[in-house]
């Protein structure tokens, strides 16, 4: 391996370097028995972030329009509480939030297919801690999904 290949592998990350060496990691969700593309495949990060942004905007609108008298109070106090309640109630009952529905996503439990309220509560608490969603496995699931036994898939 010459210097350019060594530097290139370092810049592209360990996965790319291992794939260049001949390792086969498969596609995201293969270990979970999910398809590579289409319905029930692993949701991509862009869609997940977009759905969260829509949910946050909706909760901010509700907080500012119905509860708080200032934007700062709405954004700092009420919108996070409304988002927390929205996520626990909607994920625990129908498996999706309005933002997830708009982006064509849903959350399912790996063993049963349905997310019960306790799993939804655990997943939401971990999501609000902010560190678990930043730690991903090779299937693209955040630590909050792994600990709750859930996966976010496309509809």
Backbone as a printed PyTorch tensor [residue, N CA C, xyz], in Angstrom:
tensor([[[  0.8610,  -1.1740,   0.0000],
         [  0.0000,   0.0000,   0.0000],
         [  0.9000,   1.2270,   0.0000]],

        [[  0.6660,   2.1480,  -0.9380],
         [  1.4800,   3.3570,  -0.9540],
         [  0.8840,   4.4110,  -0.0140]],

        [[  1.5500,   5.5220,   0.1090],
         [  1.1290,   6.5650,   1.0520],
         [ -0.2300,   7.1490,   0.7110]],

        [[ -0.5180,   7.2870,  -0.5780],
         [ -1.8120,   7.8490,  -0.9690],
         [ -2.9560,   6.9380,  -0.5570]],

        [[ -2.7930,   5.6490,  -0.7060],
         [ -3.8390,   4.7170,  -0.2880],
         [ -4.0140,   4.7320,   1.2220]],

        [[ -2.9080,   4.8160,   1.9510],
         [ -2.9910,   4.8460,   3.4120],
         [ -3.7060,   6.0950,   3.8850]],

        [[ -3.3740,   7.2400,   3.3000],
         [ -4.0320,   8.4890,   3.6890],
         [ -5.4840,   8.4720,   3.2420]],

        [[ -5.7470,   7.9650,   2.0450],
         [ -7.1200,   7.8940,   1.5490],
         [ -7.9920,   7.0040,   2.4100]],

        [[ -7.4470,   5.8870,   2.8780],
         [ -8.2420,   5.0060,   3.7270],
         [ -8.5170,   5.6490,   5.0650]],

        [[ -7.5640,   6.4390,   5.5550],
         [ -7.7760,   7.1280,   6.8300],
         [ -8.8580,   8.1800,   6.6870]],

        [[ -8.8690,   8.9100,   5.5620],
         [ -9.8460,   9.9670,   5.3520],
         [-11.2520,   9.4120,   5.1230]],

        [[-11.3410,   8.2730,   4.4580],
         [-12.6650,   7.7300,   4.1540],
         [-13.2360,   6.9040,   5.2930]],

        [[-12.4570,   6.5950,   6.2950],
         [-12.9610,   5.9120,   7.4750],
         [-12.6200,   4.4460,   7.5090]],

        [[-12.7970,   3.8360,   8.6590],
         [-12.4120,   2.4400,   8.8170],
         [-13.2700,   1.4750,   8.0000]],

        [[-14.5320,   1.7930,   7.8230],
         [-15.3880,   0.8890,   7.0540],
         [-14.9180,   0.7960,   5.6100]],

        [[-14.6250,   1.9530,   5.0080],
         [-14.1580,   1.9600,   3.6160],
         [-12.8260,   1.2340,   3.4920]],

        [[-11.9540,   1.4120,   4.4760],
         [-10.6570,   0.7260,   4.4350],
         [-10.8490,  -0.7810,   4.5240]],

        [[-11.7530,  -1.2250,   5.3800],
         [-12.0110,  -2.6620,   5.5040],
         [-12.6560,  -3.2190,   4.2410]],

        [[-13.5530,  -2.4600,   3.6270],
         [-14.1730,  -2.9130,   2.3790],
         [-13.1420,  -3.0050,   1.2600]],

        [[-12.2040,  -2.0570,   1.2220],
         [-11.1310,  -2.1240,   0.2300],
         [-10.2590,  -3.3530,   0.4580]],

        [[-10.1480,  -3.7780,   1.7190],
         [ -9.3380,  -4.9550,   2.0390],
         [-10.0860,  -6.2540,   1.7570]],

        [[-11.3790,  -6.1700,   1.4100],
         [-12.1220,  -7.3670,   1.0390],
         [-13.2120,  -7.7790,   2.0160]],

        [[-13.4110,  -7.0260,   3.0870],
         [-14.4590,  -7.3770,   4.0520],
         [-15.8310,  -7.0270,   3.4790]],

        [[-16.8180,  -7.8780,   3.7450],
         [-18.1720,  -7.6400,   3.2760],
         [-19.0570,  -7.3530,   4.4890]],

        [[-19.5060,  -6.1000,   4.6070],
         [-20.3420,  -5.7170,   5.7360],
         [-21.8310,  -5.8910,   5.4280]],

        [[-22.1730,  -6.0460,   4.1820],
         [-23.5800,  -6.1550,   3.8210],
         [-24.2360,  -4.7870,   3.8380]],

        [[-25.5350,  -4.7770,   3.7710],
         [-26.2640,  -3.5120,   3.7740],
         [-26.8390,  -3.2560,   5.1610]],

        [[-27.2960,  -2.0390,   5.3710],
         [-27.8870,  -1.6830,   6.6580],
         [-29.1780,  -2.4560,   6.8570]],

        [[-29.2880,  -3.1100,   7.9910],
         [-30.4820,  -3.8670,   8.3140],
         [-30.4200,  -5.3280,   7.9440]],

        [[-29.3570,  -5.7580,   7.3010],
         [-29.2480,  -7.1660,   6.8980],
         [-29.2070,  -8.0780,   8.1240]],

        [[-28.4780,  -7.6880,   9.1500],
         [-28.4040,  -8.4990,  10.3660],
         [-29.7480,  -8.5890,  11.0840]],

        [[-30.6020,  -7.6120,  10.8490],
         [-31.9150,  -7.5890,  11.5000],
         [-32.9860,  -8.2910,  10.6670]],

        [[-32.6210,  -8.7390,   9.4860],
         [-33.5710,  -9.4170,   8.6110],
         [-34.4660,  -8.4590,   7.8460]],

        [[-34.0190,  -7.2340,   7.6480],
         [-34.8070,  -6.2350,   6.9430],
         [-34.3220,  -6.1250,   5.5010]],

        [[-35.1960,  -5.7040,   4.5850],
         [-34.7750,  -5.5750,   3.1840],
         [-33.8130,  -4.3980,   2.9970]],

        [[-33.1030,  -4.4310,   1.8840],
         [-32.1220,  -3.3730,   1.6020],
         [-32.7990,  -2.0760,   1.1870]],

        [[-33.8620,  -2.1510,   0.3980],
         [-34.5620,  -0.9810,  -0.1100],
         [-36.0650,  -1.1940,   0.0070]],

        [[-36.8150,  -0.1030,  -0.0670],
         [-38.2630,  -0.1900,  -0.0780],
         [-38.8800,  -0.2550,   1.3030]],

        [[-40.1440,  -0.6760,   1.3730],
         [-40.8340,  -0.7410,   2.6610],
         [-40.1200,  -1.6500,   3.6550]],

        [[-40.1260,  -1.2490,   4.9060],
         [-39.5020,  -1.9600,   6.0270],
         [-37.9780,  -1.9890,   5.9650]],

        [[-37.3650,  -1.1670,   5.1140],
         [-35.9090,  -1.0450,   5.1390],
         [-35.5310,   0.0350,   6.1580]],

        [[-34.2870,   0.0130,   6.5890],
         [-33.8160,   0.9700,   7.5970],
         [-33.9680,   2.3950,   7.0790]],

        [[-34.4840,   3.2840,   7.9290],
         [-34.6440,   4.6910,   7.5680],
         [-33.2830,   5.3720,   7.5090]],

        [[-33.0860,   6.1920,   6.5320],
         [-31.8320,   6.9170,   6.3620],
         [-31.7910,   8.1260,   7.3020]],

        [[-30.6050,   8.5880,   7.6560],
         [-30.4760,   9.6940,   8.6130],
         [-31.1480,  10.9880,   8.1640]],

        [[-31.1180,  11.3070,   6.8920],
         [-31.7470,  12.5400,   6.4230],
         [-33.2350,  12.5740,   6.6820]],

        [[-33.8920,  11.4790,   6.4130],
         [-35.3390,  11.3950,   6.6800],
         [-35.6270,  11.4750,   8.1710]],

        [[-34.8040,  10.8270,   8.9540],
         [-35.0090,  10.8290,  10.4080],
         [-34.8720,  12.2370,  10.9720]],

        [[-33.8550,  12.9540,  10.5240],
         [-33.6380,  14.3230,  11.0000],
         [-34.7520,  15.2340,  10.5000]],

        [[-35.1770,  15.0440,   9.2590],
         [-36.2810,  15.8340,   8.7250],
         [-37.5640,  15.6220,   9.5070]],

        [[-37.8580,  14.3750,   9.8480],
         [-39.0650,  14.0810,  10.6270],
         [-38.9920,  14.7160,  12.0080]],

        [[-37.8310,  14.6650,  12.6400],
         [-37.6620,  15.2940,  13.9490],
         [-37.8170,  16.8030,  13.8450]],

        [[-37.3100,  17.4120,  12.7640],
         [-37.4590,  18.8570,  12.5720],
         [-38.9290,  19.2400,  12.3990]],

        [[-39.6830,  18.4420,  11.6710],
         [-41.1130,  18.7180,  11.4960],
         [-41.8470,  18.6030,  12.8420]],

        [[-41.5360,  17.5610,  13.5950],
         [-42.1720,  17.3980,  14.9100],
         [-41.8210,  18.5560,  15.8410]],

        [[-40.5440,  18.9750,  15.8190],
         [-40.1260,  20.0950,  16.6590],
         [-40.8580,  21.3720,  16.2400]],

        [[-40.9450,  21.6360,  14.9430],
         [-41.6530,  22.8250,  14.4730],
         [-43.1220,  22.8160,  14.8580]],

        [[-43.7530,  21.6610,  14.7620],
         [-45.1500,  21.5310,  15.1560],
         [-45.3260,  21.8180,  16.6470]],

        [[-44.4500,  21.2600,  17.4590],
         [-44.5330,  21.4790,  18.9020],
         [-44.2290,  22.9270,  19.2720]],

        [[-43.3240,  23.5490,  18.5500],
         [-43.0150,  24.9550,  18.7800],
         [-44.2040,  25.8300,  18.4210]],

        [[-44.8720,  25.4900,  17.3290],
         [-46.0850,  26.2220,  16.9430],
         [-47.1780,  26.0840,  17.9960]],

        [[-47.3740,  24.8890,  18.4890],
         [-48.3910,  24.6560,  19.5190],
         [-48.0440,  25.4340,  20.7810]],

        [[-46.7900,  25.3700,  21.1970],
         [-46.3790,  26.0510,  22.4220],
         [-46.5160,  27.5600,  22.2850]],

        [[-46.0710,  28.1010,  21.1760],
         [-46.1170,  29.5450,  20.9880],
         [-47.5380,  30.0440,  20.7640]],

        [[-48.3210,  29.2770,  20.0300],
         [-49.6720,  29.7310,  19.7020],
         [-50.6990,  29.5260,  20.7990]],

        [[-50.5280,  28.4800,  21.6130],
         [-51.5660,  28.1530,  22.5820],
         [-51.1750,  28.3530,  24.0450]],

        [[-49.9000,  28.2580,  24.3480],
         [-49.5190,  28.2370,  25.7580],
         [-48.7070,  29.4620,  26.1700]],

        [[-47.5790,  29.6890,  25.5240],
         [-46.6390,  30.7140,  25.9710],
         [-46.9370,  32.0700,  25.3410]],

        [[-46.5100,  33.1070,  26.0350],
         [-46.7080,  34.4540,  25.5200],
         [-45.4540,  35.0190,  24.8500]],

        [[-44.3540,  34.2950,  24.8810],
         [-43.1400,  34.7290,  24.2110],
         [-42.4810,  33.5300,  23.5170]],

        [[-41.7140,  33.8380,  22.4760],
         [-41.0460,  32.7720,  21.7380],
         [-40.0050,  32.0820,  22.6080]],

        [[-39.2600,  32.8390,  23.4000],
         [-38.2270,  32.2390,  24.2470],
         [-38.8070,  31.2480,  25.2400]],

        [[-39.8870,  31.6230,  25.8800],
         [-40.5160,  30.7180,  26.8440],
         [-41.0750,  29.4890,  26.1330]],

        [[-41.6280,  29.6950,  24.9520],
         [-42.1720,  28.5720,  24.1860],
         [-41.0760,  27.6080,  23.7820]],

        [[-39.9440,  28.1300,  23.3150],
         [-38.8650,  27.2780,  22.8210],
         [-38.0870,  26.6100,  23.9410]],

        [[-37.9580,  27.2810,  25.0740],
         [-37.1270,  26.7480,  26.1400],
         [-37.8680,  25.8230,  27.0890]],

        [[-39.1460,  26.0640,  27.2920],
         [-39.8760,  25.2920,  28.3040],
         [-40.9460,  24.3930,  27.6950]],

        [[-41.8580,  24.9770,  26.9510],
         [-43.0550,  24.2470,  26.5560],
         [-42.8670,  23.3320,  25.3610]],

        [[-42.1590,  23.7650,  24.3390],
         [-41.9930,  22.9340,  23.1440],
         [-41.3020,  21.6030,  23.4450]],

        [[-40.2200,  21.5650,  24.2500],
         [-39.6390,  20.2570,  24.5740],
         [-40.5990,  19.3510,  25.3380]],

        [[-41.3890,  19.9260,  26.2400],
         [-42.3590,  19.1040,  26.9770],
         [-43.4380,  18.5560,  26.0520]],

        [[-43.9200,  19.3990,  25.1500],
         [-44.9390,  18.9520,  24.1970],
         [-44.3590,  17.8790,  23.2740]],

        [[-43.1080,  18.0640,  22.8230],
         [-42.4640,  17.0650,  21.9670],
         [-42.3090,  15.7410,  22.7000]],

        [[-41.9270,  15.7930,  23.9560],
         [-41.7750,  14.5750,  24.7510],
         [-43.1020,  13.8210,  24.8400]],

        [[-44.1600,  14.5370,  25.1870],
         [-45.4850,  13.9100,  25.3140],
         [-45.9570,  13.3940,  23.9580]],

        [[-45.7560,  14.1890,  22.9030],
         [-46.1540,  13.7730,  21.5570],
         [-45.4640,  12.4770,  21.1580]],

        [[-44.1590,  12.3990,  21.4030],
         [-43.4190,  11.2080,  20.9980],
         [-43.8350,   9.9850,  21.8000]],

        [[-43.9790,  10.1310,  23.1030],
         [-44.3630,   8.9840,  23.9250],
         [-45.7570,   8.4940,  23.5450]],

        [[-46.7060,   9.4060,  23.3980],
         [-48.0770,   8.9890,  23.0990],
         [-48.2310,   8.4230,  21.6940]],

        [[-47.6530,   9.0840,  20.6960],
         [-47.8660,   8.6160,  19.3230],
         [-47.0280,   7.3800,  19.0000]],

        [[-45.7760,   7.3320,  19.4730],
         [-44.9710,   6.1430,  19.2150],
         [-45.5140,   4.9420,  19.9820]],

        [[-46.0270,   5.1820,  21.1810],
         [-46.5490,   4.0870,  21.9960],
         [-47.8940,   3.5580,  21.5310]],

        [[-48.5830,   4.2930,  20.6810],
         [-49.8970,   3.8380,  20.2210],
         [-49.8830,   3.4270,  18.7440]],

        [[-49.4450,   4.3310,  17.8610],
         [-49.4940,   4.0320,  16.4310],
         [-48.1220,   3.8130,  15.8090]],

        [[-47.0420,   4.0900,  16.5450],
         [-45.6970,   3.8200,  16.0500],
         [-45.0870,   4.9070,  15.1960]],

        [[-45.7420,   6.0540,  15.0950],
         [-45.1790,   7.1490,  14.3180],
         [-45.6740,   8.4870,  14.8380]],

        [[-44.9250,   9.5300,  14.5460],
         [-45.3030,  10.8960,  14.8810],
         [-45.7570,  11.5780,  13.5940]],

        [[-46.3240,  12.7720,  13.6840],
         [-46.7140,  13.4510,  12.4360],
         [-45.5460,  13.6590,  11.4770]],

        [[-44.3790,  14.0100,  11.9980],
         [-43.2100,  14.1820,  11.1380],
         [-42.7760,  12.8810,  10.4860]],

        [[-42.8040,  11.7970,  11.2490],
         [-42.4360,  10.4950,  10.6920],
         [-43.4320,  10.0890,   9.6080]],

        [[-44.6930,  10.3590,   9.8120],
         [-45.7150,  10.0310,   8.8060],
         [-45.4740,  10.8260,   7.5310]],

        [[-45.1530,  12.1010,   7.6820],
         [-44.8900,  12.9590,   6.5340],
         [-43.6870,  12.4660,   5.7320]],

        [[-42.6740,  11.9540,   6.4150],
         [-41.4690,  11.4650,   5.7410],
         [-41.5300,   9.9670,   5.4320]],

        [[-42.6330,   9.3250,   5.7350],
         [-42.8010,   7.9170,   5.3920],
         [-42.0030,   6.9780,   6.2810]],

        [[-41.9720,   7.2390,   7.5770],
         [-41.2210,   6.4260,   8.5330],
         [-42.1290,   5.9310,   9.6420]],

        [[-41.6870,   4.8650,  10.3020],
         [-42.3740,   4.3980,  11.4980],
         [-41.3620,   3.6830,  12.3810]],

        [[-41.6930,   3.5690,  13.6400],
         [-40.8390,   2.8790,  14.5950],
         [-41.5030,   1.5580,  14.9410]],

        [[-40.7330,   0.4640,  14.8610],
         [-41.2630,  -0.8580,  15.1800],
         [-40.3380,  -1.5300,  16.1890]],

        [[-40.9210,  -2.3910,  16.9970],
         [-40.1210,  -3.2200,  17.8980],
         [-39.5970,  -4.4080,  17.1090]],

        [[-38.3960,  -4.8180,  17.3950],
         [-37.7950,  -5.9150,  16.6320],
         [-38.4890,  -7.2470,  16.8540]],

        [[-38.9160,  -7.5060,  18.0740],
         [-39.4810,  -8.8330,  18.3510],
         [-40.9760,  -8.9230,  18.0830]],

        [[-41.7250,  -7.8420,  18.2690],
         [-43.1790,  -7.9110,  18.1150],
         [-43.7130,  -7.1140,  16.9330]],

        [[-42.9740,  -6.1240,  16.4860],
         [-43.4590,  -5.2810,  15.3970],
         [-44.2170,  -4.0600,  15.8690]],

        [[-44.6910,  -4.0750,  17.1040],
         [-45.4160,  -2.9290,  17.6640],
         [-44.6410,  -2.3810,  18.8480]],

        [[-44.6330,  -1.0790,  18.9690],
         [-43.9400,  -0.4160,  20.0730],
         [-44.9500,  -0.1950,  21.1970]],

        [[-44.6870,  -0.7940,  22.3540],
         [-45.5860,  -0.5620,  23.4810],
         [-45.2150,   0.7570,  24.1680]],

        [[-46.0810,   1.2930,  25.0210],
         [-45.8080,   2.5890,  25.6520],
         [-44.5190,   2.6300,  26.4700]],

        [[-44.1390,   1.5300,  27.0860],
         [-42.9090,   1.5400,  27.8920],
         [-41.6750,   1.6600,  27.0090]],

        [[-41.6770,   0.9700,  25.8870],
         [-40.5660,   1.1070,  24.9340],
         [-40.5070,   2.5270,  24.3840]],

        [[-41.6730,   3.0800,  24.0830],
         [-41.7210,   4.4470,  23.5580],
         [-41.1900,   5.4360,  24.5960]],

        [[-41.5300,   5.2240,  25.8510],
         [-41.0340,   6.0970,  26.9180],
         [-39.5140,   5.9860,  27.0390]],

        [[-38.9940,   4.7670,  27.0540],
         [-37.5510,   4.5650,  27.1550],
         [-36.8310,   5.1850,  25.9570]],

        [[-37.3400,   4.9510,  24.7690],
         [-36.7190,   5.4960,  23.5600],
         [-36.7200,   7.0200,  23.5800]],

        [[-37.8100,   7.6240,  24.0190],
         [-37.9150,   9.0800,  24.0530],
         [-37.0040,   9.6810,  25.1110]],

        [[-36.9410,   9.0670,  26.2820],
         [-36.0410,   9.5660,  27.3260],
         [-34.6000,   9.5230,  26.8330]],

        [[-34.2120,   8.4370,  26.2110],
         [-32.8520,   8.3170,  25.6960],
         [-32.5970,   9.2920,  24.5520]],

        [[-33.6020,   9.5340,  23.7240],
         [-33.4650,  10.4980,  22.6430],
         [-33.2300,  11.8980,  23.2030]],

        [[-33.9280,  12.2390,  24.2820],
         [-33.7880,  13.5560,  24.8840],
         [-32.4530,  13.7280,  25.6010]],

        [[-31.7610,  12.6520,  25.9060],
         [-30.4290,  12.7630,  26.4970],
         [-29.4040,  13.2190,  25.4570]],

        [[-29.7350,  13.1160,  24.1820],
         [-28.9630,  13.6000,  23.0320],
         [-27.7210,  12.7850,  22.7090]],

        [[-27.0890,  12.1320,  23.6340],
         [-25.8950,  11.3500,  23.3050],
         [-26.2450,  10.0190,  22.6390]],

        [[-27.2320,   9.2670,  23.1240],
         [-27.5440,   7.9870,  22.4660],
         [-27.8710,   8.0810,  20.9760]],

        [[-28.5960,   9.1040,  20.4980],
         [-28.8380,   9.1570,  19.0490],
         [-27.5770,   9.4280,  18.2310]],

        [[-26.5290,   9.9130,  18.8570],
         [-25.2970,  10.2010,  18.1380],
         [-24.3830,   8.9910,  18.0350]],

        [[-24.6720,   7.9300,  18.7690],
         [-23.8760,   6.7070,  18.7310],
         [-24.6570,   5.6770,  17.9210]],

        [[-24.1440,   5.3150,  16.7440],
         [-24.8480,   4.4250,  15.8240],
         [-24.1090,   3.1250,  15.6810]],

        [[-24.8610,   2.0740,  15.3660],
         [-24.2220,   0.7970,  15.0340],
         [-24.1310,   0.6820,  13.5100]],

        [[-23.6520,  -0.4360,  13.0330],
         [-23.4590,  -0.5750,  11.5890],
         [-24.7670,  -0.6700,  10.8120]],

        [[-25.8730,  -0.9390,  11.4970],
         [-27.1750,  -0.9660,  10.8300],
         [-27.8290,   0.4070,  10.7730]],

        [[-27.2020,   1.4140,  11.3620],
         [-27.7640,   2.7560,  11.3440],
         [-28.7240,   3.0240,  12.4780]],

        [[-28.7700,   2.1370,  13.4510],
         [-29.6410,   2.3550,  14.6080],
         [-28.8670,   3.0970,  15.6860]],

        [[-29.4950,   4.0950,  16.2700],
         [-28.8900,   4.8070,  17.3760],
         [-28.9330,   3.9630,  18.6460]],

        [[-28.1420,   4.3750,  19.6140],
         [-28.1090,   3.6600,  20.8860],
         [-29.4800,   3.6640,  21.5530]],

        [[-30.2530,   4.7340,  21.3560],
         [-31.5910,   4.7900,  21.9340],
         [-32.4940,   3.7120,  21.3290]],

        [[-32.3360,   3.4340,  20.0390],
         [-33.1200,   2.3630,  19.4090],
         [-32.6470,   0.9920,  19.8740]],

        [[-31.3520,   0.8170,  19.9990],
         [-30.8160,  -0.4790,  20.4410],
         [-31.2770,  -0.8040,  21.8580]],

        [[-31.2140,   0.1850,  22.7420],
         [-31.6010,  -0.0600,  24.1380],
         [-33.1000,  -0.3010,  24.2850]],

        [[-33.8920,   0.3350,  23.4370],
         [-35.3400,   0.1370,  23.5000],
         [-35.7940,  -1.0640,  22.6870]],

        [[-34.9060,  -1.6680,  21.9020],
         [-35.2680,  -2.8160,  21.0870],
         [-36.1390,  -2.4430,  19.8990]],

        [[-35.9180,  -1.2450,  19.3670],
         [-36.7200,  -0.7540,  18.2510],
         [-35.8340,  -0.4500,  17.0580]],

        [[-36.4770,  -0.2200,  15.9320],
         [-35.7850,   0.2010,  14.7150],
         [-36.7380,   1.1210,  13.9510]],

        [[-36.1680,   2.1510,  13.3220],
         [-36.9690,   3.0710,  12.5390],
         [-36.8710,   2.6640,  11.0740]],

        [[-38.0190,   2.3430,  10.4710],
         [-38.0510,   1.8120,   9.1130],
         [-38.9220,   2.6980,   8.2180]],

        [[-38.7610,   2.4870,   6.9250],
         [-39.5920,   3.1830,   5.9510],
         [-40.9490,   2.4940,   5.8300]],

        [[-41.9590,   3.2710,   5.5240],
         [-43.3090,   2.7170,   5.3530],
         [-43.4480,   2.1840,   3.9360]]])
